[in-house]
PDB file of C-alpha atoms and ligand atoms in Angstrom:
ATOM      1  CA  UNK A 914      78.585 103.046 119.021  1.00 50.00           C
ATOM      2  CA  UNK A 915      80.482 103.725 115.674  1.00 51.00           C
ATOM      3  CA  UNK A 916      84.318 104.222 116.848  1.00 76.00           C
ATOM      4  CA  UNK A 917      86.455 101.813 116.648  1.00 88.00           C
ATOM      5  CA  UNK A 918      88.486 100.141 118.875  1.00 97.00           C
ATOM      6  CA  UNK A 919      92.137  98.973 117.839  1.00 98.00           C
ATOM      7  CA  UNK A 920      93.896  95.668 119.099  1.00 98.00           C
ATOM      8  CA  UNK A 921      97.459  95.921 119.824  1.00 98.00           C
ATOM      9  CA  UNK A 922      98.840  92.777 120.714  1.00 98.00           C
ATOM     10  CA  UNK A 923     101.666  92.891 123.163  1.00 98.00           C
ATOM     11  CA  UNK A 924     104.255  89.396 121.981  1.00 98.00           C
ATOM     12  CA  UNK A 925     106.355  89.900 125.055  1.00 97.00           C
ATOM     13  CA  UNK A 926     105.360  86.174 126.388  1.00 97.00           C
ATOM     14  CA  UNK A 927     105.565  84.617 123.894  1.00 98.00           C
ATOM     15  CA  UNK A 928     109.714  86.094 123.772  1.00 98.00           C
ATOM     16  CA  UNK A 929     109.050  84.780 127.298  1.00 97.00           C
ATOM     17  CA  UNK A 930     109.326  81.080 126.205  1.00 97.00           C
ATOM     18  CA  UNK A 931     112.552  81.432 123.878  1.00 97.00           C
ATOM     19  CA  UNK A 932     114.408  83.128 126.584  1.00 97.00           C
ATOM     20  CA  UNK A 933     113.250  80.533 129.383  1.00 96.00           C
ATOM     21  CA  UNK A 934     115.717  78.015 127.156  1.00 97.00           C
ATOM     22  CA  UNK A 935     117.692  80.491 124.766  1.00 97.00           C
ATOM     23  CA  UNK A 936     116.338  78.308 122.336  1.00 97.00           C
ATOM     24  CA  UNK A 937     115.725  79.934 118.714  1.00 96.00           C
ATOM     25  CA  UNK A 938     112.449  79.336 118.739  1.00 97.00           C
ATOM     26  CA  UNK A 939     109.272  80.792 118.970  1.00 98.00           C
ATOM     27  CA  UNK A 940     110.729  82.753 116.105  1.00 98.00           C
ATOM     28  CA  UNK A 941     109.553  86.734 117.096  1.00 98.00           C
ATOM     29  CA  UNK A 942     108.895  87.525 113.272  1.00 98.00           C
ATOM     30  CA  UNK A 943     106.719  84.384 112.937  1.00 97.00           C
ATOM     31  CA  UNK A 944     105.010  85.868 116.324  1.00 97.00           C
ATOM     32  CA  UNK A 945     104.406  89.256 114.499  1.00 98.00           C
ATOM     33  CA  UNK A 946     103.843  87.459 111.514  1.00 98.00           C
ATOM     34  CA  UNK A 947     100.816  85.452 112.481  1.00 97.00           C
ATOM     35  CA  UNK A 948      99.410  88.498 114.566  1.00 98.00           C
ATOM     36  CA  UNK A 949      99.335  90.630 111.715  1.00 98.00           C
ATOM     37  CA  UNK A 950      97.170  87.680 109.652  1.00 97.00           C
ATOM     38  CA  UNK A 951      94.912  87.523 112.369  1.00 96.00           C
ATOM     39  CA  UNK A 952      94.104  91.461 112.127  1.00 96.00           C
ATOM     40  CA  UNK A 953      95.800  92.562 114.965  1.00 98.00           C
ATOM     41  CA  UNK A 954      96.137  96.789 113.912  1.00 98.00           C
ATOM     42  CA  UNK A 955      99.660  97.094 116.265  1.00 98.00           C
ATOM     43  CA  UNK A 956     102.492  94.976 117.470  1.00 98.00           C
ATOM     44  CA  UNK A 957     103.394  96.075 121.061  1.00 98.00           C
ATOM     45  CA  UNK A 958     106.753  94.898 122.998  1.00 98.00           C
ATOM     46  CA  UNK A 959     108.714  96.099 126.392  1.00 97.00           C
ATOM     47  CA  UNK A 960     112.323  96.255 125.659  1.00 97.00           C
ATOM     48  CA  UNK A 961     113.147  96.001 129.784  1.00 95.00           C
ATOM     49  CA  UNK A 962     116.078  97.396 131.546  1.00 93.00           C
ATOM     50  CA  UNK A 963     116.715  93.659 132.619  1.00 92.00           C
ATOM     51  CA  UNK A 964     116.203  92.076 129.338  1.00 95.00           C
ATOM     52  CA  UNK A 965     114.345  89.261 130.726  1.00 92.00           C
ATOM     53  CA  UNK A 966     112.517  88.604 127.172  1.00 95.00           C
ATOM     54  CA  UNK A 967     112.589  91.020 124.396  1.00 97.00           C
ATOM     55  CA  UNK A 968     116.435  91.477 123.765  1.00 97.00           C
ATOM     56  CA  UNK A 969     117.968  94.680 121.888  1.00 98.00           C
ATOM     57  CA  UNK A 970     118.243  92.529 118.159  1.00 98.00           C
ATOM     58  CA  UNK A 971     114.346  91.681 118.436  1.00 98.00           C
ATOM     59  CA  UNK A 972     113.184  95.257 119.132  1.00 98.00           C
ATOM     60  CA  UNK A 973     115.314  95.857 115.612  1.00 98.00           C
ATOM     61  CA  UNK A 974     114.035  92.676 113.797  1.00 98.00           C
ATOM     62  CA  UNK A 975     110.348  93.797 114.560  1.00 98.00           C
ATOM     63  CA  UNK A 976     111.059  97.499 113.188  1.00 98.00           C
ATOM     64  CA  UNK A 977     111.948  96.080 110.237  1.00 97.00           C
ATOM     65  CA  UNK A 978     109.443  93.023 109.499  1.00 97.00           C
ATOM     66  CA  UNK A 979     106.329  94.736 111.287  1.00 97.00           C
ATOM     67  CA  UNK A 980     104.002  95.940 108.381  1.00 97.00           C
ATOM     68  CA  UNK A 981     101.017  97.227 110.778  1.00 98.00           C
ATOM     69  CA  UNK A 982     102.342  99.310 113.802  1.00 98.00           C
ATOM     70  CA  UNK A 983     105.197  98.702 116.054  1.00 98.00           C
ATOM     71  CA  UNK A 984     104.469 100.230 119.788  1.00 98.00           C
ATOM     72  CA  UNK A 985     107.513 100.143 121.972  1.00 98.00           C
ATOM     73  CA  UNK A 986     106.822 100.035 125.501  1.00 98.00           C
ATOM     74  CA  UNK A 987     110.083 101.226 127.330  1.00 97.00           C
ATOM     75  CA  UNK A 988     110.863 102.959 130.570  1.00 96.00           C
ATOM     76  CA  UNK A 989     111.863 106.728 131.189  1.00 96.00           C
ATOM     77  CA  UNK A 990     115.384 106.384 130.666  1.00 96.00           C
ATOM     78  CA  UNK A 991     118.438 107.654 128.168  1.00 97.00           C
ATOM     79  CA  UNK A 992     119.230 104.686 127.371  1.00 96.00           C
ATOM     80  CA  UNK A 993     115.937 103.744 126.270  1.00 97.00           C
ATOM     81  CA  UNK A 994     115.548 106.538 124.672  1.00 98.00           C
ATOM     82  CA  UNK A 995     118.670 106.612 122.278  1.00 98.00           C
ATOM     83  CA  UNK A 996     117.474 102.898 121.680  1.00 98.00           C
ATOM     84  CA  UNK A 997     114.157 104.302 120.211  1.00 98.00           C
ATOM     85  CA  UNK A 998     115.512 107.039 118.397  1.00 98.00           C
ATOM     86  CA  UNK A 999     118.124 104.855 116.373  1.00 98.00           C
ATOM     87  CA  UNK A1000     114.900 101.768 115.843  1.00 98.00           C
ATOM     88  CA  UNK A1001     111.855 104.600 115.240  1.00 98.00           C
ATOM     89  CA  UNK A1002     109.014 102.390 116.249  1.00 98.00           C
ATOM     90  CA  UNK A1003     105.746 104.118 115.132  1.00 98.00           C
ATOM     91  CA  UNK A1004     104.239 104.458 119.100  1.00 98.00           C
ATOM     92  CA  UNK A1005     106.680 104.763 122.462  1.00 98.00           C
ATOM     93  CA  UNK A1006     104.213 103.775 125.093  1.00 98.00           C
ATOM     94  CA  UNK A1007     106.427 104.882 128.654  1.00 97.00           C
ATOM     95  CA  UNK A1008     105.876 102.873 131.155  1.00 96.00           C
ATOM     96  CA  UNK A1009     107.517 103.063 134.851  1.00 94.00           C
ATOM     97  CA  UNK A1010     110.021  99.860 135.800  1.00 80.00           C
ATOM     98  CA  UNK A1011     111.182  98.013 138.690  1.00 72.00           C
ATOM     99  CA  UNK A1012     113.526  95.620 138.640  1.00 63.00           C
ATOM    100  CA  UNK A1013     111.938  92.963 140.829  1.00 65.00           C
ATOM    101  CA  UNK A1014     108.145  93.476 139.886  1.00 67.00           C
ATOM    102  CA  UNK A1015     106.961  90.660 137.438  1.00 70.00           C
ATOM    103  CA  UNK A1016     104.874  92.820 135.227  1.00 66.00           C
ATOM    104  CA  UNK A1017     104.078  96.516 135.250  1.00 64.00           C
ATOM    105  CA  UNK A1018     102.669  97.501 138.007  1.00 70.00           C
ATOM    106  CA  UNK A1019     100.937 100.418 138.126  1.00 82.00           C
ATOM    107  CA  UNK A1020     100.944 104.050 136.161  1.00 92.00           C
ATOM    108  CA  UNK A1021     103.914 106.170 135.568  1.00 95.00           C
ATOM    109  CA  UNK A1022     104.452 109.105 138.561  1.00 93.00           C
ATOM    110  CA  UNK A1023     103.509 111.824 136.503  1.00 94.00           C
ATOM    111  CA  UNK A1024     103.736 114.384 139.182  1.00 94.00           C
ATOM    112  CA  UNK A1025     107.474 113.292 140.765  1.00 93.00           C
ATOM    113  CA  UNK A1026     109.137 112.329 137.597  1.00 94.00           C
ATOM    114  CA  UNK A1027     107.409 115.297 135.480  1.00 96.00           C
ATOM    115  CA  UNK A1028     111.120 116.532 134.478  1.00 96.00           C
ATOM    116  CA  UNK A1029     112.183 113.193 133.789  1.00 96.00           C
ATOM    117  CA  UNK A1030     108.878 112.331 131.793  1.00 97.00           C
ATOM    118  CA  UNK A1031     108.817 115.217 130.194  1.00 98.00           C
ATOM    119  CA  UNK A1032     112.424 114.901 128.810  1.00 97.00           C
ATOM    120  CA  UNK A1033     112.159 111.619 127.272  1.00 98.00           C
ATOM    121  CA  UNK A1034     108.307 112.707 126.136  1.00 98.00           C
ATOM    122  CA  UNK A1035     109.703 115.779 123.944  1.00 98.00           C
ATOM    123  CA  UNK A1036     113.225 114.009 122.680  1.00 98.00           C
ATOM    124  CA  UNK A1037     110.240 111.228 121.012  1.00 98.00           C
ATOM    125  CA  UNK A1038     107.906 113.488 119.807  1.00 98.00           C
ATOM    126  CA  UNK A1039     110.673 115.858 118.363  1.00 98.00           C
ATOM    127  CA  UNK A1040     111.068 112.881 116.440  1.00 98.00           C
ATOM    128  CA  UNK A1041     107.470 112.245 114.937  1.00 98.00           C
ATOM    129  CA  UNK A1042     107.253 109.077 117.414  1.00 98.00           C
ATOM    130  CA  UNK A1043     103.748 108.535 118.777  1.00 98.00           C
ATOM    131  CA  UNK A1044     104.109 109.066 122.591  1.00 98.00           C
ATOM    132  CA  UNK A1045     101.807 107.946 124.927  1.00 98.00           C
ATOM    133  CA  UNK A1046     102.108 107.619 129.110  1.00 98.00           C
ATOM    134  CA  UNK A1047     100.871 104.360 131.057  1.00 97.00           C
ATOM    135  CA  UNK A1048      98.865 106.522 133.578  1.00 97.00           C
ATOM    136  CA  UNK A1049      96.562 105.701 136.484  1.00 97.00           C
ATOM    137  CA  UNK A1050      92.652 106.797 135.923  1.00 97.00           C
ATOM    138  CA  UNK A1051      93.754 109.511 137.823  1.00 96.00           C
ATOM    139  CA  UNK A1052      92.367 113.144 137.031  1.00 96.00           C
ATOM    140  CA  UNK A1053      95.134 114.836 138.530  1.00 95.00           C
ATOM    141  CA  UNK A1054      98.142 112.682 136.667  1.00 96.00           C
ATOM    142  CA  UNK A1055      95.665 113.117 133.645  1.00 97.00           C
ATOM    143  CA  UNK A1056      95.688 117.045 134.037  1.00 96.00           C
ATOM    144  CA  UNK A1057      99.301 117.118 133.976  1.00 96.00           C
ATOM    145  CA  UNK A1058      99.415 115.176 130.672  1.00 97.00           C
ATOM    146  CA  UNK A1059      99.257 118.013 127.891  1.00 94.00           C
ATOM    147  CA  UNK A1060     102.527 120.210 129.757  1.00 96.00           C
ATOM    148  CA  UNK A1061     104.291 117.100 129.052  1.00 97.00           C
ATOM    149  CA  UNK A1062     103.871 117.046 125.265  1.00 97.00           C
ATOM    150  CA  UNK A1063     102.592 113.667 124.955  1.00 98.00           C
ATOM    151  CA  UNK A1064      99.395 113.423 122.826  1.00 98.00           C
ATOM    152  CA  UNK A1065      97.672 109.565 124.115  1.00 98.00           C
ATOM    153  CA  UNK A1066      97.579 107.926 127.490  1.00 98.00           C
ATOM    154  CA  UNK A1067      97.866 104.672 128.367  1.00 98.00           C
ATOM    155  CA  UNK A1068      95.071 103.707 130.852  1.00 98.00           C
ATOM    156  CA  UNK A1069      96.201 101.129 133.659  1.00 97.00           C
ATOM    157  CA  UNK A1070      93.440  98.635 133.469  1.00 98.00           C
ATOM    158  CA  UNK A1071      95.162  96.300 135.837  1.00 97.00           C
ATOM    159  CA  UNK A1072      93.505  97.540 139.525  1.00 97.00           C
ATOM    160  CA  UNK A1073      90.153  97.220 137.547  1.00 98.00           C
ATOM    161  CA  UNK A1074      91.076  93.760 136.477  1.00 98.00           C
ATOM    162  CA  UNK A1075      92.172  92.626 139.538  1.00 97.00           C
ATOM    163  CA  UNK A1076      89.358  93.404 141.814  1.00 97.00           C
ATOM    164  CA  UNK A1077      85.659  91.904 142.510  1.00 97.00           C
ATOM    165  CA  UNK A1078      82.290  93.203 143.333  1.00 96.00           C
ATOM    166  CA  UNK A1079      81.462  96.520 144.058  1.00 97.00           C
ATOM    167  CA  UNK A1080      85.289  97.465 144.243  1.00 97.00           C
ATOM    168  CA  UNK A1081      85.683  96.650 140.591  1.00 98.00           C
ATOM    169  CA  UNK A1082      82.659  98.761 139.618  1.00 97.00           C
ATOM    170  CA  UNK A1083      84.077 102.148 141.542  1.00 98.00           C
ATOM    171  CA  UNK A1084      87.585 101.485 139.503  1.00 98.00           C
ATOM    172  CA  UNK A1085      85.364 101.190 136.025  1.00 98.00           C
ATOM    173  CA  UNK A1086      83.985 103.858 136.687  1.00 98.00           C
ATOM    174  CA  UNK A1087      87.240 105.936 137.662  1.00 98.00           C
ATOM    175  CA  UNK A1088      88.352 104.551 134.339  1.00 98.00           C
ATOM    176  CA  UNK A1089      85.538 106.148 132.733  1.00 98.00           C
ATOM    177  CA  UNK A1090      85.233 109.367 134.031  1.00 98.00           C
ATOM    178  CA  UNK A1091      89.191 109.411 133.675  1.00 98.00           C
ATOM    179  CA  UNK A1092      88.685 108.634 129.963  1.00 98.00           C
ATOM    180  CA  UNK A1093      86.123 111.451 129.134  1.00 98.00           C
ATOM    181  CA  UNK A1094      88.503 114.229 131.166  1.00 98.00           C
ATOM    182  CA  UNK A1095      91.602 112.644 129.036  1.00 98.00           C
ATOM    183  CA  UNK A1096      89.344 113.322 125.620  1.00 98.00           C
ATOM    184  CA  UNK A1097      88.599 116.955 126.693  1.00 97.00           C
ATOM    185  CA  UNK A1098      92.166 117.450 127.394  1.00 97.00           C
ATOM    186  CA  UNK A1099      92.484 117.096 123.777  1.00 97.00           C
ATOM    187  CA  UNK A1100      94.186 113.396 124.524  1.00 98.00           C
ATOM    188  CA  UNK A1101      93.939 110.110 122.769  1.00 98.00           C
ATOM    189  CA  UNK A1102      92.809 107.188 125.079  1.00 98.00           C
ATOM    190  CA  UNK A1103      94.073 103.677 125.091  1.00 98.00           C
ATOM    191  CA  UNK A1104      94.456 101.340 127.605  1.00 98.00           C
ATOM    192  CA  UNK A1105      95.741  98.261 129.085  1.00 98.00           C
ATOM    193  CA  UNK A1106      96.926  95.654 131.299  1.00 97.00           C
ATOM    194  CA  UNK A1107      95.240  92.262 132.755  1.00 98.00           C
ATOM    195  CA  UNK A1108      92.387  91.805 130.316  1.00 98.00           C
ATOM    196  CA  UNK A1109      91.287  88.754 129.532  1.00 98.00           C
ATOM    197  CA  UNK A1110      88.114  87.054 128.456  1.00 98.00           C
ATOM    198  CA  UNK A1111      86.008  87.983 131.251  1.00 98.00           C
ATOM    199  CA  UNK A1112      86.869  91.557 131.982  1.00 98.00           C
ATOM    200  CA  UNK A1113      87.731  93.332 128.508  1.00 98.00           C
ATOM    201  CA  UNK A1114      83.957  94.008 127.243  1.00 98.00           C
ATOM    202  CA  UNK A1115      83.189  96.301 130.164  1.00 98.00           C
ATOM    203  CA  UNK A1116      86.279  98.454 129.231  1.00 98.00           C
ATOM    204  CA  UNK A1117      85.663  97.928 125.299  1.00 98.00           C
ATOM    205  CA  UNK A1118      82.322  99.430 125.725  1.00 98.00           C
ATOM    206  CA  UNK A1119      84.266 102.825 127.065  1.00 98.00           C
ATOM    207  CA  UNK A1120      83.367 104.931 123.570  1.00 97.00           C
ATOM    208  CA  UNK A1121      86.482 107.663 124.364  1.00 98.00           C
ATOM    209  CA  UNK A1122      89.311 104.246 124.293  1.00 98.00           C
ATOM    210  CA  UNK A1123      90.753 103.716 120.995  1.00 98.00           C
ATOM    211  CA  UNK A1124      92.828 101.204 121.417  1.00 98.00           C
ATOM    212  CA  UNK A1125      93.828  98.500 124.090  1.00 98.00           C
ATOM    213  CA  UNK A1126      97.055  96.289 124.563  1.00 98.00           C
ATOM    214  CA  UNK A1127      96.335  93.189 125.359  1.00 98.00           C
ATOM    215  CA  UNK A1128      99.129  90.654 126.223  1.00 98.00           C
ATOM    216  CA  UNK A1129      98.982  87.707 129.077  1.00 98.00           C
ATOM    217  CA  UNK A1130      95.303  86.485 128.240  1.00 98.00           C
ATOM    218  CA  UNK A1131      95.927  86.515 124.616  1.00 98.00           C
ATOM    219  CA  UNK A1132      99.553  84.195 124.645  1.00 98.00           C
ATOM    220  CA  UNK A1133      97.803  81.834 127.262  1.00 98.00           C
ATOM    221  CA  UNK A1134      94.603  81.286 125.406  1.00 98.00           C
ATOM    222  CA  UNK A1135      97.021  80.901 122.320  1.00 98.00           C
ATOM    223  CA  UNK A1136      98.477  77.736 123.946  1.00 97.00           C
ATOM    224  CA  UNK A1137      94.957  75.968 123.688  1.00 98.00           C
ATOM    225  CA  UNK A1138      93.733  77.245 120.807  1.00 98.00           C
ATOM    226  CA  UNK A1139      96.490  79.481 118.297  1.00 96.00           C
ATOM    227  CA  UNK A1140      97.812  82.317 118.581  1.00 96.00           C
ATOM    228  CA  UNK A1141      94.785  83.468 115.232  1.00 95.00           C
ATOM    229  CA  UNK A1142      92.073  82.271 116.945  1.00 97.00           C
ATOM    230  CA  UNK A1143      92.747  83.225 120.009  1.00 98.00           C
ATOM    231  CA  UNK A1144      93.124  87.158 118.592  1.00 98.00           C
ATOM    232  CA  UNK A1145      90.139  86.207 116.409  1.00 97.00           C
ATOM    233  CA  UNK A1146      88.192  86.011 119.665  1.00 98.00           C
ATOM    234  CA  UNK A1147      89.116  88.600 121.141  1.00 98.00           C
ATOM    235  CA  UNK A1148      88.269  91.048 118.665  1.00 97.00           C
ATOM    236  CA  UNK A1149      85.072  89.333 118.479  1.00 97.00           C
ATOM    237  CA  UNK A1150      84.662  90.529 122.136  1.00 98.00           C
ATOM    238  CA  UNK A1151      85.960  93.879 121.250  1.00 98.00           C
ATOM    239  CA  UNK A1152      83.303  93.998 118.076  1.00 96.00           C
ATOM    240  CA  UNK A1153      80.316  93.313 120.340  1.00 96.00           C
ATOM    241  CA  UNK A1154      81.383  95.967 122.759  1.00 97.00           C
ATOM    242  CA  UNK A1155      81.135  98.437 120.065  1.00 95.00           C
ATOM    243  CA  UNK A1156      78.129  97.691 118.735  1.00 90.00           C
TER     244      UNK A1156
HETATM  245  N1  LIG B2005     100.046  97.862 128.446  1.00 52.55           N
HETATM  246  C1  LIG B2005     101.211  98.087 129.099  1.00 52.55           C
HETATM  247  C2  LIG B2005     101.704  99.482 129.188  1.00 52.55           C
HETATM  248  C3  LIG B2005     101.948  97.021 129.649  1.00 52.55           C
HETATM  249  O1  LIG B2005     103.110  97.265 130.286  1.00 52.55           O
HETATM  250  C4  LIG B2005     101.468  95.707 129.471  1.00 52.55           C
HETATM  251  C5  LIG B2005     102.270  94.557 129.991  1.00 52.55           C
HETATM  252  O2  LIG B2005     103.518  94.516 129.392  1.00 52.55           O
HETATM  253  C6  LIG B2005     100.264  95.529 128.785  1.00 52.55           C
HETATM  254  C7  LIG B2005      99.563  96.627 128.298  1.00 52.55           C
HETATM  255  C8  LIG B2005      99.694  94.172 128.559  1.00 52.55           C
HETATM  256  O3  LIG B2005      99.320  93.623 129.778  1.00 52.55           O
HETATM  257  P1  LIG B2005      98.885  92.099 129.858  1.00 52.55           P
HETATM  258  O4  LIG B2005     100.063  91.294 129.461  1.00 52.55           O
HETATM  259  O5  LIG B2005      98.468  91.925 131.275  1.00 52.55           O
HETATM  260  O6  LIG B2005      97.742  91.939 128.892  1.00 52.55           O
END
C-alpha cells in the first residue's frame, strides 16, 4: 500500500488542563510546538460554542505560530464562521454541537441542515479554506456531499471504536465501503474520533483515508510517556498499516 496516511493531532485536551485551573500553563504554542517536532503533518482544535477549552485568543495564537497545518474544527454557525474567516486556518473541519454532550457525538445531519451546511460550506471555500464535513459512514449523507461544495469528509470513527465483536466488524466495514463511494464521489477521505492504540490499525489499513485526527488516546498516553513519543507511536502504528 503506497499512500500515505497523514496524522493530525487534535491539542484540545491538553487546553483541557489549563482551563480546568485558568492556569497559564500547558502553554498551547509549546503544545503545537512539540507536535510539530514529533512529525505530526496538521494541528487540529474545536473552538466550541461553550468555550470549555480552546478560547477565541488560542484559535489566533495557533494561526499564527502553526508552521504545518492548522484544521479548525467548529460548528455550523455565523459566528463560527466570521471567526474563521478573520483567523484563515488552512482546513475547517464542521462538526455538529450540543451543548451538554462531552465530546462529538456523532456525524453532522447532512440531509436536515443541508441549507445550513451548505451556507457555511460555500462562505469557507469562497475563501480558499479546506472544508471538510464530520459525516457518518453513511452512503446517503455521503451522496449529498458534492451539492454542498465541500471537497473531504470527515469519517466518524467513534461507533466503530466503541463497539465489540461482530458489531464492530459490520461498522468497519460500513466505514469501508463508505470510504470507496466517498473516493468515487470525487471526495477526499479522512477520519476520526476514539482511536487509540488498539483500534486505529484496522482503520489505517483503509487505502481511500488520507488522513485521521486523533485526539483523547494521544494526550492520555502523553501523560505516561510525552507528548513525542507518544505521536512517535502512533505513527508507527499508522506506518505498519500502510505497508
Ligand atoms: N475528529 C473530530 C471531528 C472531532 O470532533 C474529534 C474530537 O474533538 C476528533 C476527531 C478526535 O477525537 P478523539 O479525541 O476521540 O481522538
Amino acid at each position: 500500500m503506497q499512500n500515505t496516511l497523514e496524522l493530525g493531532v487534535n491539542i484540545d485536551h491538553i487546553i483541557n488542563i489549563r482551563q480546568a485551573r485558568f492556569t497559564p500553563y500547558p502553554d498551547i504554542i509549546e503544545a503545537v510546538q512539540r507536535v510539530e517536532k514529533a512529525g505530526a503533518d496538521a494541528i487540529t482544535l474545536h473552538l466550541r460554542e461553550d468555550r470549555r477549552h480552546i478560547q477565541d485568543a488560542d484559535v489566533y495564537r495557533v494561526r499564527k505560530h502553526c508552521t504545518t497545518r492548522m484544521n479548525l474544527e467548529m460548528a455550523a454557525t455565523d459566528e463560527m464562521t466570521n471567526i474563521a474567516l478573520d483567523v484563515m486556518p488552512r482546513d475547517c473541519c464542521i462538526v455538529p454541537e450540543k451543548r451538554e454532550e462531552l465530546t462529538t457525538e456523532g456525524g453532522l445531519d447532512v440531509i436536515g441542515q443541508f441549507e445550513r451546511i451548505k451556507k457555511v460550506t460555500q462562505r469557507l471555500v469562497a475563501e480558499n479554506i479546506k472544508v471538510s464535513l464530520f459525516i457518518e459512514p453513511n452512503i446517503e449523507h455521503i451522496a449529498r456531499v458534492s451539492e454542498i461544495g465541500a471537497p473531504v469528509i470527515e469519517l466518524h470513527t467513534g461507533t466503530y471504536a466503541n463497539l465489540v465483536g461482530d458489531e464492530k466488524q459490520r461498522e468497519l466495514e460500513r466505514i469501508q465501503l463508505a470510504s470507496e463511494f466517498a473516493v468515487e464521489q470525487g471526495l477526499q477521505v479522512n477520519a476520526g474520533h476514539g482511536l487509540d492504540d488498539q483500534n486505529t490499525m484496522a482503520i489505517a489499513q483503509i487505502p481511500q483515508i488520507r488522513e485521521l485526527n486523533i485526539g483523547h488516546y494521544l494526550i492520555a498516553r502523553a501523560v505516561f510517556v510525552g507528548l513525542e513519543q507518544a505521536i512517535k507511536e502512533m505513527q508507527q502504528i499508522m506506518q505498519q498499516a500502510r505497508l
